[in-house]
Coordinates of C-alpha atoms and ligand atoms in Angstrom, one line a residue:
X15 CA 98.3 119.2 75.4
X16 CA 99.4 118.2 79.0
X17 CA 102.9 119.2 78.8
X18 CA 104.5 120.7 82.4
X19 CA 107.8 123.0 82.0
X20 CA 108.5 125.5 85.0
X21 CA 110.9 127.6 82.5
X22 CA 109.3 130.1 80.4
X23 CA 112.0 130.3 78.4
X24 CA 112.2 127.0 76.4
X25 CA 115.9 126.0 75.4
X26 CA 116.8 126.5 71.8
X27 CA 117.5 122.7 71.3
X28 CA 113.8 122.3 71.9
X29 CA 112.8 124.1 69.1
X30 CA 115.1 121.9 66.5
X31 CA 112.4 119.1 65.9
X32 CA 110.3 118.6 62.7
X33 CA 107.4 120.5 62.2
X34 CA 105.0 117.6 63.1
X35 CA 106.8 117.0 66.5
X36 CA 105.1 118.0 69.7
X37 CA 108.7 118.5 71.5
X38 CA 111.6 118.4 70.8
X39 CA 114.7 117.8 73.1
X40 CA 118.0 116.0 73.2
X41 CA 116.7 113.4 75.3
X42 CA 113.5 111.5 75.7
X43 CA 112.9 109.9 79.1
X44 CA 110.3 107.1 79.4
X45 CA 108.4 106.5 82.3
X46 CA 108.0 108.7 85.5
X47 CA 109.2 106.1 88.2
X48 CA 111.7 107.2 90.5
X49 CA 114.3 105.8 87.8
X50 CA 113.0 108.8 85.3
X51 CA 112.6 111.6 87.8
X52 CA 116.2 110.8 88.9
X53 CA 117.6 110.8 85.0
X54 CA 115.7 113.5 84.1
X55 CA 116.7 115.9 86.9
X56 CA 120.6 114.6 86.4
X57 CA 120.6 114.7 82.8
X58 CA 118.5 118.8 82.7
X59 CA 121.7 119.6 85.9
X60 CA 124.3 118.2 83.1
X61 CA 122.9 120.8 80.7
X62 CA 121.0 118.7 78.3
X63 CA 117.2 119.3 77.0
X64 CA 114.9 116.7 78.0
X65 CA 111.7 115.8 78.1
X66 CA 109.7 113.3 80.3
X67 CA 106.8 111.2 79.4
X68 CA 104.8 109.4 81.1
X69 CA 101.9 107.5 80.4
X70 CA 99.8 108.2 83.8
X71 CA 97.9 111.4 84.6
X72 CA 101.3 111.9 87.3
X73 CA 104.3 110.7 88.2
X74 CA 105.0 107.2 90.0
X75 CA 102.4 105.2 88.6
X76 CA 104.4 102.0 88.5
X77 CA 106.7 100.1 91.1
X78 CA 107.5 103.5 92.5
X79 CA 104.3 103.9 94.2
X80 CA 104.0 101.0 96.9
X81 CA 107.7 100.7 98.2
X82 CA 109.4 100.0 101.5
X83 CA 111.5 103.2 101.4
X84 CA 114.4 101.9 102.9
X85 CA 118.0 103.9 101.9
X86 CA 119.8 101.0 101.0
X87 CA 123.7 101.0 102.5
X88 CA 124.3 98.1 99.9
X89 CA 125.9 96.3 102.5
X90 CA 123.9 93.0 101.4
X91 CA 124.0 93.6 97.6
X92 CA 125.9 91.5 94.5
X93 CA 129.1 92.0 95.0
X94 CA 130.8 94.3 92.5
X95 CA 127.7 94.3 90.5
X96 CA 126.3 97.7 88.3
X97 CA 123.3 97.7 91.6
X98 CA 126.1 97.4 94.1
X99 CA 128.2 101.1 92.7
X100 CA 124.0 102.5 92.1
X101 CA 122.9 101.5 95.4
X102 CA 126.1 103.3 96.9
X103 CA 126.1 106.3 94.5
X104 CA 122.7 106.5 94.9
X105 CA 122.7 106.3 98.5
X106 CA 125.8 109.2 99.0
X107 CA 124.2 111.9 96.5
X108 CA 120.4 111.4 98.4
X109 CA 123.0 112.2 101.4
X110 CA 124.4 114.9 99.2
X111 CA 121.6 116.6 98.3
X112 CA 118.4 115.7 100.4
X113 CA 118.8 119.2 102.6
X114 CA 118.9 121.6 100.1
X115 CA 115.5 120.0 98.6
X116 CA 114.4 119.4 102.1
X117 CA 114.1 115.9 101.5
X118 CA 114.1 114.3 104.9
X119 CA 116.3 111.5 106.7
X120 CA 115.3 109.2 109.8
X121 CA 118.4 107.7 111.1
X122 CA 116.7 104.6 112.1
X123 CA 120.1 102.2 111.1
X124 CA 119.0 98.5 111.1
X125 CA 119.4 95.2 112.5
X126 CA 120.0 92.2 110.4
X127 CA 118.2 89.9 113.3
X128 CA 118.8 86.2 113.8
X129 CA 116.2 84.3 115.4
X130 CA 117.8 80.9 114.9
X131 CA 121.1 79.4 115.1
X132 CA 120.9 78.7 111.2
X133 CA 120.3 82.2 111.0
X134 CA 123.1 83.2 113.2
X135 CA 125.6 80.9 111.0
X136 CA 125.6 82.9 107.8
X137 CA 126.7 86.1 109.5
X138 CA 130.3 85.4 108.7
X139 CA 128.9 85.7 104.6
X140 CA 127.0 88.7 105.5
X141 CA 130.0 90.5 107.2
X142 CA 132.4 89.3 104.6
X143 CA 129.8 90.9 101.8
X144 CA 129.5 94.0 103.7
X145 CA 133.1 94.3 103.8
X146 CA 133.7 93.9 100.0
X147 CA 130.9 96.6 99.1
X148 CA 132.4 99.0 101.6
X149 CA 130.0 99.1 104.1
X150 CA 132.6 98.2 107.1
X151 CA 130.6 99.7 109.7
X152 CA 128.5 96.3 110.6
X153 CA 128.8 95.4 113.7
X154 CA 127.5 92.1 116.0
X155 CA 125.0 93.2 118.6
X156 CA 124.5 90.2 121.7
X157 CA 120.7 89.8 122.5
X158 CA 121.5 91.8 125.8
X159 CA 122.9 94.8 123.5
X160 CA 119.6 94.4 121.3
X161 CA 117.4 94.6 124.1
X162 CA 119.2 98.0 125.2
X163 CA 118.3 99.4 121.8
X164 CA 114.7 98.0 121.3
X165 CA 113.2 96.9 124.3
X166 CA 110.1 96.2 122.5
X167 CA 111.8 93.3 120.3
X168 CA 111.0 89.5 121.3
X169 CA 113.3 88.4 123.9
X170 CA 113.7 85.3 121.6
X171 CA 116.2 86.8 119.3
X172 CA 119.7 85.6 119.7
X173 CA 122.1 88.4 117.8
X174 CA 122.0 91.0 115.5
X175 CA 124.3 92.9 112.7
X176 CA 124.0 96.6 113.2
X177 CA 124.0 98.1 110.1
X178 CA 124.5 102.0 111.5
X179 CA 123.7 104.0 108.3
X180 CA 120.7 102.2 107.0
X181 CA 117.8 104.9 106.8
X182 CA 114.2 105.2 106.1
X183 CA 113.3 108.3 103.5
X184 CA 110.2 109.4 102.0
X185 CA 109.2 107.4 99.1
X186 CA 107.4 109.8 97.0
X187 CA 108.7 113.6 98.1
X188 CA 112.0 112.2 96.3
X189 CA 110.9 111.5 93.0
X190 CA 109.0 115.0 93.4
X191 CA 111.5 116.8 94.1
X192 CA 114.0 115.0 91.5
X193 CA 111.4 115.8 88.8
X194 CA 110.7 119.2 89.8
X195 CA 114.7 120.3 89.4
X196 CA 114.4 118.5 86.7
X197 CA 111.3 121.5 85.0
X198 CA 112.9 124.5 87.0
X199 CA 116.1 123.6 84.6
X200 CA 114.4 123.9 81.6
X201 CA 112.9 119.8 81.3
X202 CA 109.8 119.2 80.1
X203 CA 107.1 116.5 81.7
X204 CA 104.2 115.3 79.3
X205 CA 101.6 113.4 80.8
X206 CA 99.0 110.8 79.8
X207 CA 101.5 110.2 77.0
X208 CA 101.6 106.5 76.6
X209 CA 104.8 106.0 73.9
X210 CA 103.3 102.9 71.5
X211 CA 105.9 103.2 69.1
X212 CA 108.9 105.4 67.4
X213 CA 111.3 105.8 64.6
X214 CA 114.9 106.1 64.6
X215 CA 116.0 108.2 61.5
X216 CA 120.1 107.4 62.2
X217 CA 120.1 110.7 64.4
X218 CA 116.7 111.2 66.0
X219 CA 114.2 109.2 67.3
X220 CA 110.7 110.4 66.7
X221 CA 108.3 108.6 69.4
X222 CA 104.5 108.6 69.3
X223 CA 102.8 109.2 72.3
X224 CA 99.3 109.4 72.9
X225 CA 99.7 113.2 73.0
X226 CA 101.6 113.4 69.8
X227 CA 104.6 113.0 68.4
X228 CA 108.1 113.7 70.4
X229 CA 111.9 114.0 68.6
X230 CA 114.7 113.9 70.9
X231 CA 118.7 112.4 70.2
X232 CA 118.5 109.6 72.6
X233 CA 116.4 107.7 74.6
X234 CA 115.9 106.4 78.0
X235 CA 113.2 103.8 78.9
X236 CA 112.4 104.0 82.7
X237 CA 109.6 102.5 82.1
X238 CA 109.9 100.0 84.7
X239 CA 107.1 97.0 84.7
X240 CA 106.8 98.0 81.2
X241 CA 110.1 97.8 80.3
X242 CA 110.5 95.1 78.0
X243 CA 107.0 95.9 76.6
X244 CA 108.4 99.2 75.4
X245 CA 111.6 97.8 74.6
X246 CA 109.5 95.6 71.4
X247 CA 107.1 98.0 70.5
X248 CA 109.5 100.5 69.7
X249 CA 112.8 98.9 69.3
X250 CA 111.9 96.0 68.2
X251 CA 113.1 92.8 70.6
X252 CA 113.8 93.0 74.0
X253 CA 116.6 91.9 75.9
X254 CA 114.8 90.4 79.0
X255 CA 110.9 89.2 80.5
X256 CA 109.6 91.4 83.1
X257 CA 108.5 89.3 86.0
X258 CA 106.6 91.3 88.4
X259 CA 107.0 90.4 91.9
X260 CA 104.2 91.6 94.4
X261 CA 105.1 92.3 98.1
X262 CA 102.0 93.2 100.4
X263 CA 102.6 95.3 103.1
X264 CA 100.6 95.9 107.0
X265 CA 100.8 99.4 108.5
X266 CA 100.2 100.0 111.9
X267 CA 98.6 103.1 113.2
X268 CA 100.7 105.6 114.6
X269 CA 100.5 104.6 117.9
X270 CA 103.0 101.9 117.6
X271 CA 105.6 104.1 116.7
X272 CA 107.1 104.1 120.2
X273 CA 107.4 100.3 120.0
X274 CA 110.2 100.3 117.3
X275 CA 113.3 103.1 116.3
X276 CA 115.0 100.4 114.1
X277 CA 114.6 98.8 110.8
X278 CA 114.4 94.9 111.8
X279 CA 115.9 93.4 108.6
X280 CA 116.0 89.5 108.5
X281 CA 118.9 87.5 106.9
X282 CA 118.5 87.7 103.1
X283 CA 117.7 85.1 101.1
X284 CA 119.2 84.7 97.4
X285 CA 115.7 85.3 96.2
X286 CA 114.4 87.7 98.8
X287 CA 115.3 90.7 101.2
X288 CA 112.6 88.8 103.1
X289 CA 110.0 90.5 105.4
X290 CA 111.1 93.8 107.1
X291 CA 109.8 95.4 110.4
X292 CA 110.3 99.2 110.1
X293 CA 109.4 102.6 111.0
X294 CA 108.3 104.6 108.5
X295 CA 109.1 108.9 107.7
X296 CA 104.9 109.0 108.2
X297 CA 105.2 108.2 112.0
X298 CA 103.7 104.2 111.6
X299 CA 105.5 101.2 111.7
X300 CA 105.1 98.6 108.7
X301 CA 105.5 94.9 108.1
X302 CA 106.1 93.8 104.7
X303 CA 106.8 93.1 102.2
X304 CA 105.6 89.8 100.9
X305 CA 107.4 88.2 97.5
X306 CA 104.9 87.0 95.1
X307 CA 105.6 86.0 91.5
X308 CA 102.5 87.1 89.3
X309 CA 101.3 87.6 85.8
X310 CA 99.6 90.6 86.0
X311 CA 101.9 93.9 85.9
X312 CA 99.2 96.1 88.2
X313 CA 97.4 93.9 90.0
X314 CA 98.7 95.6 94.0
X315 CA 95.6 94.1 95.9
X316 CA 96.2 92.4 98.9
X317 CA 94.4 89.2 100.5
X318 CA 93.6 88.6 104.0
X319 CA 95.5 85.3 104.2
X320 CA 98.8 87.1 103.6
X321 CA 98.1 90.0 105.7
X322 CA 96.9 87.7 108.9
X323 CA 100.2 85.7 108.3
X324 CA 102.5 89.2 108.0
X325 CA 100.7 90.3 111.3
X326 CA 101.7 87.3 112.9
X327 CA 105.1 87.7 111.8
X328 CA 105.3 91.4 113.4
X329 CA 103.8 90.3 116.6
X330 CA 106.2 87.3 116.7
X331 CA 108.9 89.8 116.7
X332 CA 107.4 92.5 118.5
X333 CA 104.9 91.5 120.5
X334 CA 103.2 94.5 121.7
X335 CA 101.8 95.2 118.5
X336 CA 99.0 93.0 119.3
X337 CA 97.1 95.4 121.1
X338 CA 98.1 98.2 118.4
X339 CA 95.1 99.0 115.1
X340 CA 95.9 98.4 111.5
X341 CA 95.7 102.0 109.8
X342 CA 96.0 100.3 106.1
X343 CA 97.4 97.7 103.9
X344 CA 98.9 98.3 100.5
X345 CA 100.9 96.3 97.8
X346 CA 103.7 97.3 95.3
X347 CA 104.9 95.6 92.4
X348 CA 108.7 95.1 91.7
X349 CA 110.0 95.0 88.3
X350 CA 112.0 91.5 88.5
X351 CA 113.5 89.8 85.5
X352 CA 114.0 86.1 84.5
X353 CA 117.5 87.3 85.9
X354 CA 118.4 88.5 89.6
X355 CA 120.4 91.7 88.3
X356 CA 119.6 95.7 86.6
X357 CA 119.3 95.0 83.3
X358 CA 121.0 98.1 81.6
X359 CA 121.1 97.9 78.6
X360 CA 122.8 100.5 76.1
X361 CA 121.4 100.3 72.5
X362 CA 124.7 102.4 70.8
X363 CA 123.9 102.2 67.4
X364 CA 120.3 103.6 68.1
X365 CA 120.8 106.3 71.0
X366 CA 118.7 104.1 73.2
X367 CA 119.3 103.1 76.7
X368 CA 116.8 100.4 78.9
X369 CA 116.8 101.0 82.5
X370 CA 115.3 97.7 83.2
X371 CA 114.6 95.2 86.1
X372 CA 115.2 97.8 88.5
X373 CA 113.7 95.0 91.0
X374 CA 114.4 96.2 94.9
X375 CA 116.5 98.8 95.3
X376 CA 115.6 101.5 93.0
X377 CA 114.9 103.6 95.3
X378 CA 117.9 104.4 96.7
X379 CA 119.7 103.5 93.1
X380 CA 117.9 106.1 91.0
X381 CA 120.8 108.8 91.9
X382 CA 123.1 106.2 90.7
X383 CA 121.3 104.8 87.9
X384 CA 121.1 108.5 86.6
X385 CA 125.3 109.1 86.9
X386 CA 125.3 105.6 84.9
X387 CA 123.2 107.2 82.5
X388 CA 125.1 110.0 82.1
X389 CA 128.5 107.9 81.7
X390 CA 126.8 106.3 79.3
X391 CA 126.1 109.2 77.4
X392 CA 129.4 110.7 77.7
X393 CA 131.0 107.5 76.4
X394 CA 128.7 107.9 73.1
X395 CA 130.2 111.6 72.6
X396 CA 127.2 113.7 74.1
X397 CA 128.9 117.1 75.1
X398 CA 126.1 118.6 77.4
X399 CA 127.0 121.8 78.6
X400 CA 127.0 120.8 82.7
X401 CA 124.9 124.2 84.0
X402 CA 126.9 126.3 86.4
X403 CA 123.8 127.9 88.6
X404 CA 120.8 125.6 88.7
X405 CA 117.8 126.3 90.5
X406 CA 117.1 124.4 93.6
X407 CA 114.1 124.9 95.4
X408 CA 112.5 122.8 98.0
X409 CA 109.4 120.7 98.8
X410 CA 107.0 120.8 101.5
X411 CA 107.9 118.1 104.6
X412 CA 105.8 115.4 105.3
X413 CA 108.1 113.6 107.8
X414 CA 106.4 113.1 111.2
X415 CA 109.4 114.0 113.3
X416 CA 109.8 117.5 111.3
X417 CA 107.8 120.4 111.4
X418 CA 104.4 120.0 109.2
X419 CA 102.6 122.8 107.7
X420 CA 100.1 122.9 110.4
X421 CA 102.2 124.4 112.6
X422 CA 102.7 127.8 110.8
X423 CA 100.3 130.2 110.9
X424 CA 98.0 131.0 108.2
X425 CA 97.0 127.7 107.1
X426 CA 92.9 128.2 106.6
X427 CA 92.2 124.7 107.3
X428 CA 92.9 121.4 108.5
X429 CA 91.5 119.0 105.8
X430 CA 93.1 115.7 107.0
X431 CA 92.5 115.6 110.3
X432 CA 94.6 112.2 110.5
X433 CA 97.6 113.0 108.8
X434 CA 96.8 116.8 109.7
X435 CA 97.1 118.1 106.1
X436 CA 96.3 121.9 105.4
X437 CA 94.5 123.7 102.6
X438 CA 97.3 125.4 102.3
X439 CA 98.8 122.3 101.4
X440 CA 96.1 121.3 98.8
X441 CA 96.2 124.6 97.4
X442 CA 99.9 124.4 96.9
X443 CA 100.3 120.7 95.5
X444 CA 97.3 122.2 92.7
X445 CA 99.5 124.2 91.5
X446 CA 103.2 125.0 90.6
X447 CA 105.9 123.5 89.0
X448 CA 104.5 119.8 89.0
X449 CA 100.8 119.8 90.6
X450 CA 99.0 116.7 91.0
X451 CA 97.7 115.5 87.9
X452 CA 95.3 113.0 90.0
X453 CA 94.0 112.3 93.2
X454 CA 96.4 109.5 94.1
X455 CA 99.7 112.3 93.2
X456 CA 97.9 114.5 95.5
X457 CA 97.3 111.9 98.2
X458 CA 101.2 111.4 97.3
X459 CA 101.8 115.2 97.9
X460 CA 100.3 116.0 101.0
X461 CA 99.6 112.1 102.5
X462 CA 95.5 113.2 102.2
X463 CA 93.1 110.5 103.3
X464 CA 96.4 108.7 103.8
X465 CA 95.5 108.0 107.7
X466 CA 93.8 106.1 110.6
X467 CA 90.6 106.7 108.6
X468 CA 91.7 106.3 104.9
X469 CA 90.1 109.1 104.0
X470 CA 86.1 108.1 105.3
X471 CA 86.3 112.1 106.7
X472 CA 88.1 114.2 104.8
X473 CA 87.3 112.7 100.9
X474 CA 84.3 115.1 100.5
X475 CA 86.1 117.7 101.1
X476 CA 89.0 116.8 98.8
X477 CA 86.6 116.3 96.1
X478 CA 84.9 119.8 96.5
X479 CA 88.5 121.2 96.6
X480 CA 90.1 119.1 93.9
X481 CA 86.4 119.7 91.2
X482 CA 87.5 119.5 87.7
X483 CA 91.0 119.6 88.3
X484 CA 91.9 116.0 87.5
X485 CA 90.7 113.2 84.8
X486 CA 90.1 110.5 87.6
X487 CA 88.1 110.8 90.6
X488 CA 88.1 110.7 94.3
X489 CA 87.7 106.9 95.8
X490 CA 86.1 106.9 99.3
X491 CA 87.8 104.5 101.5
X492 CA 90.5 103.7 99.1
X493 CA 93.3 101.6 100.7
X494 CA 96.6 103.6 101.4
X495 CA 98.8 103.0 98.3
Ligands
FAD522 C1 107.4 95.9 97.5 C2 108.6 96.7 97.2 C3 109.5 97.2 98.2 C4 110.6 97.9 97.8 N1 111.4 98.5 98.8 C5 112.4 99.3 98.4 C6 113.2 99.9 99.4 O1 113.0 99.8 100.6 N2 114.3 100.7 99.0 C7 114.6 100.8 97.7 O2 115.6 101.5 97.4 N3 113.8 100.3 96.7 C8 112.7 99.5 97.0 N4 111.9 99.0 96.1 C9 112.3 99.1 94.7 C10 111.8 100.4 94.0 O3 110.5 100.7 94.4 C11 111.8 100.1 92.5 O4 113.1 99.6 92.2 C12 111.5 101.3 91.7 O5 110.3 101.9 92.1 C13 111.5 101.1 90.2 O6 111.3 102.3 89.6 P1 111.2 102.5 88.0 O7 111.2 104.0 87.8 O8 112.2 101.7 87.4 O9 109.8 101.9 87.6 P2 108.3 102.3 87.8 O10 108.1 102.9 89.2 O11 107.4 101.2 87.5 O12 108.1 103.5 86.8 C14 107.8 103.3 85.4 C15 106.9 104.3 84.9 O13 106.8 104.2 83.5 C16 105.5 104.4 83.1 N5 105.3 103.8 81.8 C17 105.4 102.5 81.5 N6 105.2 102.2 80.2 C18 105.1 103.5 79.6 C19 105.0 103.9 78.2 N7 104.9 103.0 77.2 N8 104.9 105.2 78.0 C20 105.0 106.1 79.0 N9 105.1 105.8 80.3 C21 105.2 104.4 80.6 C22 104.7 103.8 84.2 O14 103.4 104.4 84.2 C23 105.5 104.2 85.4 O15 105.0 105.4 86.0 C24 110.8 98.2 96.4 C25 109.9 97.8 95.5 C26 108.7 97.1 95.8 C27 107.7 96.8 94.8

């Protein structure tokens, strides 16, 4: 069995289920996304049992993995809209809670940059928008005022909306350190546990998963592309189509850092939050992403017509970049629906809520989405006993402008000599709580092979390190993900 629980002491709910059930909790998340990490750590804080299962070897096999990890003000999203109170719920408890995990922050803010008089024209909208979602903090920047604050930027541009409090995070220490609560409260992970289908029996659910059966009182799919897949297999009809939505990304090497301390947002579209210019925690800048409607629910390559067209773009905008190297190019896929918003769905009569369509901002509305959840619940008459001293312990930094492992003594042995990753680091991301379950969540753990050389120098040694530990293997020269 690959089950991961960092409490010895397993809670006395677990132990109701049948006597064919593998575990047994009060509440069965689906799918270890950043929607699932956030629900399951929420949901273990609010005192309930629960049990996460995903069908990877690790956590953020899905959308999760390939994002743009912008915190999302909100100040652009549906007005009044389930996304809109996610994105800004989610957005304040990341605020909330991100030092005691040692999750970092880079106050980067943005600038929604118009290029074009048309461009310019529909600032009054995006003002007016911000103003009803509570973000009143925009303000309009003159070119001259631009220039003060990126010098680098295209002298071209016209105006700007400042939008102060729009940050740049780490895309996959969050999730971590979300699920990892989540297990030091008593949750339960199980991994390369696909769920094909389940039973509802009035008061339990009793799911099959490719590592045996799991009981639990209700259900949360998280499973994000898969959503609606899930959704018929095991309930039976599904409320919506996933259609995935590919955006291909360029990042520059760390060198080009200097260029750029904003996030250069264009104006939305209805469809599209459009290609972004933005530093990233990592210490590169990026370009991306692309929006690309597609059949296939994991095909993230990248082509070479799209990434010559998104370098263009950056050097359009910021022009130095022309002389700066290309460190890597990745993809991610979003969840999108036939339908522009979440679809959250709460199954009453069945104990079963869908988390789906969690398109572009998930992200930053996990923390939301997982108070939603747990609104949800209380609205169905679940009495979890909130706990009054969780655990909270921290996760290693990988921000660039915080200090890395390598600076502390003791550390053995640089590894990575590009992202300058210890073996301390390795060593640490092996083991515990949550370790890496493959090469791609260790890559994710320590940013391994993750630099200027993607890994061409340090792979051996990652594979003499990482023997037998994991089901997949090590890929030499695999793009960043
Ligand atoms: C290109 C791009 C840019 C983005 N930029 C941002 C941004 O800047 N800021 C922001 O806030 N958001 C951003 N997002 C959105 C964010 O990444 C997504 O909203 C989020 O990752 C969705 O997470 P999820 O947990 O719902 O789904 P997923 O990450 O897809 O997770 C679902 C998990 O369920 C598992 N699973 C599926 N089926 C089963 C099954 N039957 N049994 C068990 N497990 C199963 C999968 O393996 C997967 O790990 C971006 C997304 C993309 C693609």
């Amino acid at each position: 069995m690959n089950s991961k629980n960092c409490n010895k002491t397993t809670p006395d709910t677990h132990k109701k289920g049948s006597s064919s059930s593998l575990i047994s909790a009060d509440i069965a998340i689906i799918g270890g996304g950043v929607v699932g990490c956030a629900v399951a750590r929420k949901m273990a804080l609010e005192g309930a049992s629960v049990v996460l299962i995903e069908k990877a070897p690790d956590i953020l096999d899905g959308a999760s993995k390939g994002n743009s990890a912008i915190l999302h003000t909100g100040f652009d999203a549906p007005v009044d809209s389930l996304e809109q109170k996610c994105v800004q719920n989610g957005y304040d408890e990341y605020i909330k809670i991100h030092e005691s995990l040692n999750l970092p922050l880079l106050k980067t803010s943005a600038l929604v940059a118009a290029w074009s008089k048309e461009e310019e024209d529909r600032f009054p909208d995006i003002f007016k928008k911000g103003v009803n979602n509570g973000v009143k903090d925009l303000c309009l920047l003159s070119r001259k005022e631009i220039l003060n604050l990126e010098p680098s930027l295209a002298n071209h541009i016209r105006s700007a909306i400042l939008v102060p409090k729009e940050y740049v995070i780490d895309p996959w220490s969050a999730p971590f350190a979300y699920l990892k609560q989540a297990l030091e409260n008593g949750g339960q992970a199980l991994f390369n546990a696909e769920v094909t289908k389940g039973r509802f029996d009035g008061t339990n659910w009793y799911l099959n998963t490719k590592q045996g059966e799991v009981q639990a009182g209700y259900v949360i799919n998280c499973a994000g592309l898969y959503g609606d897949i899930l959704d018929k297999n095991v309930l039976g009809s599904t409320q919506f189509q996933i259609k995935p939505r590919k955006g291909q990304f360029v990042v520059f090497d760390k060198a080009a850092r200097k260029l750029l301390s904003s996030i250069i947002l264009p104006v939305p579209t209805e469809r599209t939050k459009g290609i972004v210019l933005f530093p990233t925690i990592f210490g590169n800048i990026v370009v991306g992403p692309t929006a690309e409607e597609q059949e296939s629910r994991s095909n993230a390559s990248v082509d070479k017509k799209t990434l010559t067209l998104l370098v263009e773009q950056a050097i359009e905008k910021l022009p130095a970049l022309a002389k700066m190297p290309i460190t890597a190019t990745y993809a991610g896929i979003r969840p999108a629906t036939e339908k522009k918003h979440y679809r959250v769905i709460h199954n009453h009569d069945k104990n079963w809520i869908t988390l789906g369509g969690i398109r572009s901002t998930g992200l930053t509305g996990a923390l939301g989405l997982a108070c939603h959840v747990h609104d949800l619940l209380l609205q169905q008459g679940s009495d979890f006993k909130k706990l009054e001293t969780p655990v909270t312990t921290t996760v290693p930094n990988l921000a660039e402008h915080l200090p890395r492992d390598w600076a502390r003594e003791g550390y053995e042995e640089i590894i990575c000599h590009c992202e300058m990753v210890t073996k301390r680091e390795i060593t640490a991301a092996m083991k515990g709580c949550l370790p890496a379950g493959s090469i791609d969540g260790l890559k994710r753990r320590t940013r391994a092979t993750m630099g200027r050389c993607q890994g061409f120098y340090c792979s051996a040694r990652l594979a003499e390190l990482t023997k037998e530990k994991f089901t997949n293997t090590i890929g030499v020269g695999e793009l960043d993900d």
